[in-house]
XYZ file of C-alpha atoms in Angstrom:
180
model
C 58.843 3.592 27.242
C 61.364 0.712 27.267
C 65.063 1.295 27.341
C 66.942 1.451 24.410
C 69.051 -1.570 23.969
C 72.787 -1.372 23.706
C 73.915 -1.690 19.785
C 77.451 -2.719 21.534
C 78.593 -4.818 24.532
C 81.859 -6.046 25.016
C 83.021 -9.652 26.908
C 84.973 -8.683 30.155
C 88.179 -9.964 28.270
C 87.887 -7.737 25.475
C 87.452 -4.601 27.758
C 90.615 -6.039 29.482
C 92.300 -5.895 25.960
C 91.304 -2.628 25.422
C 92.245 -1.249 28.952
C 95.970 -2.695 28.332
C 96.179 -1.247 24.811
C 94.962 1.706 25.888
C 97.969 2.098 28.515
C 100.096 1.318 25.241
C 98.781 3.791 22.431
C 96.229 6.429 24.490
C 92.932 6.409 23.749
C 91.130 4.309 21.438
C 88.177 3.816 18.829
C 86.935 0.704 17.297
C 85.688 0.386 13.685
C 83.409 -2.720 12.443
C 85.590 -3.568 8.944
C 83.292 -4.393 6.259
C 85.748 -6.236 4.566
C 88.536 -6.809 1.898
C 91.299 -7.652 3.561
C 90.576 -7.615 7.267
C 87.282 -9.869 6.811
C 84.820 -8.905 8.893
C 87.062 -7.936 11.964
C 86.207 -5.232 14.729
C 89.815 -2.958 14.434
C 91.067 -1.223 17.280
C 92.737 2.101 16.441
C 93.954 5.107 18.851
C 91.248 7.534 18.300
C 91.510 9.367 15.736
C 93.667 7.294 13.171
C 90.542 5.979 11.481
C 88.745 8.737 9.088
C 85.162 8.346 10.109
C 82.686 9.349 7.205
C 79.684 11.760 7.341
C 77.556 8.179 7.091
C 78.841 5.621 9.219
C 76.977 5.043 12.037
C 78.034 4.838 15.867
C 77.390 1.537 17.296
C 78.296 2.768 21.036
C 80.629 3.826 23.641
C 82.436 1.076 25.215
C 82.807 3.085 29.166
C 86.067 1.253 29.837
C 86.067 1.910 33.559
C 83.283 -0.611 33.373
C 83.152 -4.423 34.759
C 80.664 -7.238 34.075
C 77.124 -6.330 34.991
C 78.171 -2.727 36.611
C 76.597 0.577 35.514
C 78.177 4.113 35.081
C 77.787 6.246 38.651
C 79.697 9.027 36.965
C 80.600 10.608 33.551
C 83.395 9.063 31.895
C 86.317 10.737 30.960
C 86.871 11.182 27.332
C 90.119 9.170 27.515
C 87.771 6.123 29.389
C 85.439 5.862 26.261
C 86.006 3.641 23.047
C 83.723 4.612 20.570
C 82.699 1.738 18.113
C 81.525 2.545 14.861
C 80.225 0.870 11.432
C 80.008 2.072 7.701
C 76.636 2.990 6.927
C 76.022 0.010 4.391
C 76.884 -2.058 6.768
C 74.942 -0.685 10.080
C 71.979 -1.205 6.899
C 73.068 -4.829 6.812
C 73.218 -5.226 10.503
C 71.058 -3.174 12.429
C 68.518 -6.005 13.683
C 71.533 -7.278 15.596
C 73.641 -6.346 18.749
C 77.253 -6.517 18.496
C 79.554 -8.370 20.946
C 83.097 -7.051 20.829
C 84.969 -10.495 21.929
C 88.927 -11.784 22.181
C 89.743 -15.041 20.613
C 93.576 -16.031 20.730
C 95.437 -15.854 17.714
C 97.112 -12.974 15.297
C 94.698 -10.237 14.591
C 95.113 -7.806 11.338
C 98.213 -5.601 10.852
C 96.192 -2.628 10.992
C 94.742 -3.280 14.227
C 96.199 -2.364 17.522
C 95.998 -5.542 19.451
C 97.936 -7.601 16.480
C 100.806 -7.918 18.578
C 98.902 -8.855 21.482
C 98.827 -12.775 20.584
C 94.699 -12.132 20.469
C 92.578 -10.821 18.028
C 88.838 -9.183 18.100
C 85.987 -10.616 17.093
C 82.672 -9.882 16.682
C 80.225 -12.040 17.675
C 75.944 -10.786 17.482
C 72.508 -11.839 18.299
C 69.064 -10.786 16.712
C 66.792 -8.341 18.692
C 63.959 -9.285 19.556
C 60.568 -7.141 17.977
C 60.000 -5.383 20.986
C 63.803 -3.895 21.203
C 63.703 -3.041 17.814
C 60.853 -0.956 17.977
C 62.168 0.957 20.795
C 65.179 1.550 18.074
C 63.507 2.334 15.178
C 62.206 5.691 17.490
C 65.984 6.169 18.403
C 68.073 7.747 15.765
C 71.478 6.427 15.498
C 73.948 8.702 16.101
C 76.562 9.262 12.215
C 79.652 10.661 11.670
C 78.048 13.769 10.563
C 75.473 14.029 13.693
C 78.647 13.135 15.807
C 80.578 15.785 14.248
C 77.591 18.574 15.021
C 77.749 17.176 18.855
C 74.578 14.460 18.677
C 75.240 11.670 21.444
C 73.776 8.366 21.500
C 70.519 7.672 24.087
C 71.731 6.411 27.347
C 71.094 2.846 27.938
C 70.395 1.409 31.373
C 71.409 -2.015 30.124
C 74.737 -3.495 31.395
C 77.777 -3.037 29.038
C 80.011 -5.476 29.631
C 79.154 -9.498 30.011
C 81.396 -11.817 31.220
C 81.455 -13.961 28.304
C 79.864 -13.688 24.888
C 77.294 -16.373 25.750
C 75.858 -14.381 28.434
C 74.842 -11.675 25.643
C 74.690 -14.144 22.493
C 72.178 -17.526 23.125
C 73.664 -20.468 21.920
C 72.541 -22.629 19.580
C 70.496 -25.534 20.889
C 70.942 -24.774 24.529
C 67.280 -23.003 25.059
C 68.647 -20.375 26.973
C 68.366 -16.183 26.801
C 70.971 -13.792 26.950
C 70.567 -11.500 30.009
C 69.942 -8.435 29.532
């Protein structure tokens, strides 16, 4: 069977982000705003200060000991893992695509941790192809609820982190394929 594809990867300069605000506020969790009046922003939180609901759906665990292209030897420690989740409407809305957690420059939302940073998240996705989405339509995504009840997402043997968002996201026009 083929791997299951990552839901999440992150640029190398939004893990850096998240290292440094980690150092600042502790550990962290990400949550995929639907809306209103953050837009459509990723917002960083230190875990535990966002409520998540019996429903939304975990996109991933961003392993932030992790650099472009390398894979986990060891366990993380719970303090070294981001998790990024999604309201369930949404994941509904967006579950054909993989999420790219990216850093732009420029004032994020109040409510997000990196605000103050001078940079903001972004998200930034491309369309799986048929043959990863069958391999996730036989993997259950992980919800608050499952989460709660101690259900873990399937281990991917796919790099996490890319060095830039056009390594995971093709761009328009240019013929190419995101690696892997």
């Amino acid at each position: 069977m083929a791997a299951v594809p990552r839901r999440v990867r992150a640029t190398a300069a939004a893990m850096d982000l998240l290292r440094r605000l980690r150092g600042l506020h502790g550990p962290l969790m990400l949550h995929q705003s639907g809306g209103c009046c953050d837009g459509s922003a990723p917002m960083c939180y230190p875990a535990g200060e966002f409520i998540v609901g019996d429903h939304d759906v975990l996109l991933g665990l961003l392993d932030l000991r992790l650099r472009v292209d390398e894979l986990p030897v060891t366990a993380p420690e719970p303090d070294d893992i981001a998790p990024v989740w999604i309201s369930g409407p949404q994941f509904a809305a967006w579950q054909h695509t993989q999420l790219v957690l990216d850093v732009v420059p420029g004032r994020g939302s109040g409510f997000s941790l990196e605000s103050p940073e001078g940079f903001r998240f972004l998200s930034r996705g491309r369309v799986f192809d048929d043959s990863e989405l069958a391999v996730l339509a036989a993997a259950e995504p992980v919800t608050g609820a499952g989460w709660e009840r101690g259900e873990r997402p399937a281990i991917s043997s796919e790099p996490q982190v890319v060095a830039a968002a056009a390594d995971a996201c093709p761009v328009p026009g240019s013929g190419t394929r995101p690696s892997p």
